[in-house]
Amino acid sequence: MKKYECLYVIDGTFDNDVISEVTTKFENLAKDNAKESEVNNWGRRKLAYEVNKKWDGYYSLITFRSEPDFVAELERQLRLDEKVIKFLVTVVDEKKIEKLANAPKKPPRKPREFNRDHRGPRREAPAAPATPSAPKVEEKVASEVNTAEAAE
């Protein structure tokens, strides 16, 4: 026997009575024909994309152990029910789940630093200041004034 998960979405335009009727129908089907059935109703949520001109639905998840022939019957019942707009039945890989549960926890990632250049400096380091070789204009004028005063 394998472990399966069945997630189905009921059209969100129906009232709560109709939704509870559909969910109990599939819950009872799983309880009668499968072992270890567990139901988890996620409630009314917005769909990721439009399905049959609908934007919201009621999500329900059933986890159970069963033979493959029951899974075929469950899929047939889900396909026949017009209130169900989407469904997916998958096999649960228990080894992967156990491996993930026992995996060491990763340390949290550092927050990203924005406005920081990770490639290094874009330009070379700024050049050293130039050594003054020629006197500045102000110094030149001042020295000419001093020499003119000395000549008098």
Short mmCIF file of C-alpha atoms in Angstrom, two decimals:
data_model
loop_
_atom_site.label_atom_id
_atom_site.label_comp_id
_atom_site.label_asym_id
_atom_site.label_seq_id
_atom_site.Cartn_x
_atom_site.Cartn_y
_atom_site.Cartn_z
CA MET A 1 0.00 0.00 0.00
CA LYS A 2 1.22 3.44 -0.89
CA LYS A 3 0.46 6.75 0.72
CA TYR A 4 -1.40 9.29 -1.42
CA GLU A 5 -2.45 12.91 -1.20
CA CYS A 6 -5.51 14.20 -2.98
CA LEU A 7 -5.99 17.95 -3.24
CA TYR A 8 -9.19 19.15 -4.85
CA VAL A 9 -10.77 22.56 -5.38
CA ILE A 10 -14.52 23.10 -5.24
CA ASP A 11 -16.10 26.00 -7.13
CA GLY A 12 -16.17 28.98 -4.74
CA THR A 13 -19.52 30.31 -5.99
CA PHE A 14 -21.43 27.60 -4.11
CA ASP A 15 -22.71 28.21 -0.59
CA ASN A 16 -21.28 26.47 2.48
CA ASP A 17 -23.98 23.77 2.55
CA VAL A 18 -23.09 22.53 -0.93
CA ILE A 19 -19.37 22.70 -0.15
CA SER A 20 -19.76 20.69 3.06
CA GLU A 21 -21.86 18.12 1.16
CA VAL A 22 -19.12 17.63 -1.43
CA THR A 23 -16.32 17.46 1.14
CA THR A 24 -18.17 14.89 3.28
CA LYS A 25 -18.84 12.82 0.14
CA PHE A 26 -15.12 12.52 -0.60
CA GLU A 27 -14.17 12.16 3.09
CA ASN A 28 -16.55 9.20 3.42
CA LEU A 29 -15.27 7.69 0.18
CA ALA A 30 -11.70 7.85 1.52
CA LYS A 31 -12.65 6.51 4.98
CA ASP A 32 -14.59 3.58 3.53
CA ASN A 33 -12.00 2.47 0.95
CA ALA A 34 -8.63 3.55 2.35
CA LYS A 35 -6.64 3.28 5.54
CA GLU A 36 -5.26 6.09 7.67
CA SER A 37 -7.34 8.72 5.92
CA GLU A 38 -6.87 12.27 7.16
CA VAL A 39 -8.78 15.31 5.92
CA ASN A 40 -7.49 18.87 6.04
CA ASN A 41 -9.85 21.60 4.80
CA TRP A 42 -7.93 24.71 3.79
CA GLY A 43 -10.99 26.84 3.26
CA ARG A 44 -11.96 29.38 0.63
CA ARG A 45 -8.99 30.91 -1.20
CA LYS A 46 -8.26 32.87 -4.32
CA LEU A 47 -7.06 30.78 -7.26
CA ALA A 48 -3.66 31.50 -8.78
CA TYR A 49 -5.28 31.79 -12.21
CA GLU A 50 -8.75 31.71 -13.69
CA VAL A 51 -10.31 28.23 -13.99
CA ASN A 52 -13.61 27.90 -15.86
CA LYS A 53 -14.20 31.65 -15.43
CA LYS A 54 -13.85 31.32 -11.64
CA TRP A 55 -11.33 33.16 -9.47
CA ASP A 56 -11.89 31.56 -6.05
CA GLY A 57 -12.41 28.07 -4.71
CA TYR A 58 -12.62 25.91 -1.61
CA TYR A 59 -9.51 23.77 -1.07
CA SER A 60 -9.52 20.39 0.65
CA LEU A 61 -6.66 17.90 1.14
CA ILE A 62 -7.11 14.19 1.84
CA THR A 63 -4.12 12.04 2.86
CA PHE A 64 -4.64 8.27 2.83
CA ARG A 65 -3.06 4.82 2.33
CA SER A 66 -4.59 2.71 -0.38
CA GLU A 67 -4.17 0.37 -3.31
CA PRO A 68 -3.91 1.96 -6.79
CA ASP A 69 -7.37 0.73 -7.86
CA PHE A 70 -9.05 2.97 -5.27
CA VAL A 71 -7.06 5.95 -6.55
CA ALA A 72 -8.46 5.35 -10.03
CA GLU A 73 -12.00 5.25 -8.60
CA LEU A 74 -11.41 8.43 -6.58
CA GLU A 75 -10.13 10.26 -9.67
CA ARG A 76 -13.17 9.07 -11.61
CA GLN A 77 -15.53 10.39 -8.91
CA LEU A 78 -13.68 13.73 -8.82
CA ARG A 79 -13.91 14.02 -12.61
CA LEU A 80 -17.65 13.28 -12.59
CA ASP A 81 -18.52 15.82 -9.89
CA GLU A 82 -19.25 19.15 -11.62
CA LYS A 83 -18.67 21.13 -8.44
CA VAL A 84 -14.97 20.14 -8.40
CA ILE A 85 -13.03 22.41 -10.75
CA LYS A 86 -9.50 21.03 -10.18
CA PHE A 87 -7.92 18.04 -8.46
CA LEU A 88 -4.54 16.36 -8.13
CA VAL A 89 -3.68 12.96 -6.67
CA THR A 90 0.00 12.28 -5.93
CA VAL A 91 2.03 9.51 -4.32
CA VAL A 92 3.79 10.64 -1.15
CA ASP A 93 7.46 9.66 -1.08
CA GLU A 94 7.91 8.90 2.61
CA LYS A 95 11.68 8.43 2.29
CA LYS A 96 12.10 11.99 1.03
CA ILE A 97 9.88 13.37 3.78
CA GLU A 98 11.87 11.50 6.42
CA LYS A 99 15.13 12.69 4.87
CA LEU A 100 13.93 16.30 4.88
CA ALA A 101 12.73 16.01 8.48
CA ASN A 102 16.13 14.71 9.62
CA ALA A 103 18.16 17.14 7.52
CA PRO A 104 20.24 19.68 9.44
CA LYS A 105 18.80 23.14 9.53
CA LYS A 106 20.51 25.65 7.29
CA PRO A 107 21.61 28.90 8.88
CA PRO A 108 19.48 31.86 7.83
CA ARG A 109 20.71 33.79 4.84
CA LYS A 110 22.30 37.17 5.32
CA PRO A 111 20.09 40.05 4.30
CA ARG A 112 20.99 41.40 0.94
CA GLU A 113 23.00 44.60 0.78
CA PHE A 114 21.65 46.97 -1.81
CA ASN A 115 23.59 49.69 -3.62
CA ARG A 116 26.79 47.74 -3.20
CA ASP A 117 29.00 46.84 -6.10
CA HIS A 118 30.06 43.20 -5.78
CA ARG A 119 32.40 43.32 -8.78
CA GLY A 120 35.06 45.39 -7.07
CA PRO A 121 36.13 48.95 -7.78
CA ARG A 122 35.10 50.26 -11.18
CA ARG A 123 38.05 52.61 -11.56
CA GLU A 124 41.61 52.49 -10.45
CA ALA A 125 42.44 54.09 -7.16
CA PRO A 126 42.58 57.90 -7.40
CA ALA A 127 46.01 59.24 -8.29
CA ALA A 128 48.15 60.94 -5.68
CA PRO A 129 47.89 64.72 -5.66
CA ALA A 130 50.24 66.37 -8.13
CA THR A 131 53.33 68.13 -6.82
CA PRO A 132 53.26 71.86 -7.47
CA SER A 133 55.90 72.60 -10.10
CA ALA A 134 54.81 76.01 -11.30
CA PRO A 135 53.88 78.77 -8.88
CA LYS A 136 50.26 79.69 -8.72
CA VAL A 137 49.11 82.94 -10.28
CA GLU A 138 48.57 84.58 -6.91
CA GLU A 139 52.05 83.62 -5.73
CA LYS A 140 53.56 84.87 -8.99
CA VAL A 141 51.83 88.25 -8.68
CA ALA A 142 52.85 88.56 -5.03
CA SER A 143 56.49 87.77 -5.84
CA GLU A 144 56.54 90.37 -8.65
CA VAL A 145 55.13 92.98 -6.27
CA ASN A 146 57.82 92.11 -3.70
CA THR A 147 60.64 92.38 -6.27
CA ALA A 148 59.27 95.69 -7.57
CA GLU A 149 59.20 97.11 -4.04
CA ALA A 150 62.74 95.87 -3.41
CA ALA A 151 64.00 97.52 -6.62
CA GLU A 152 62.73 100.94 -5.61
#
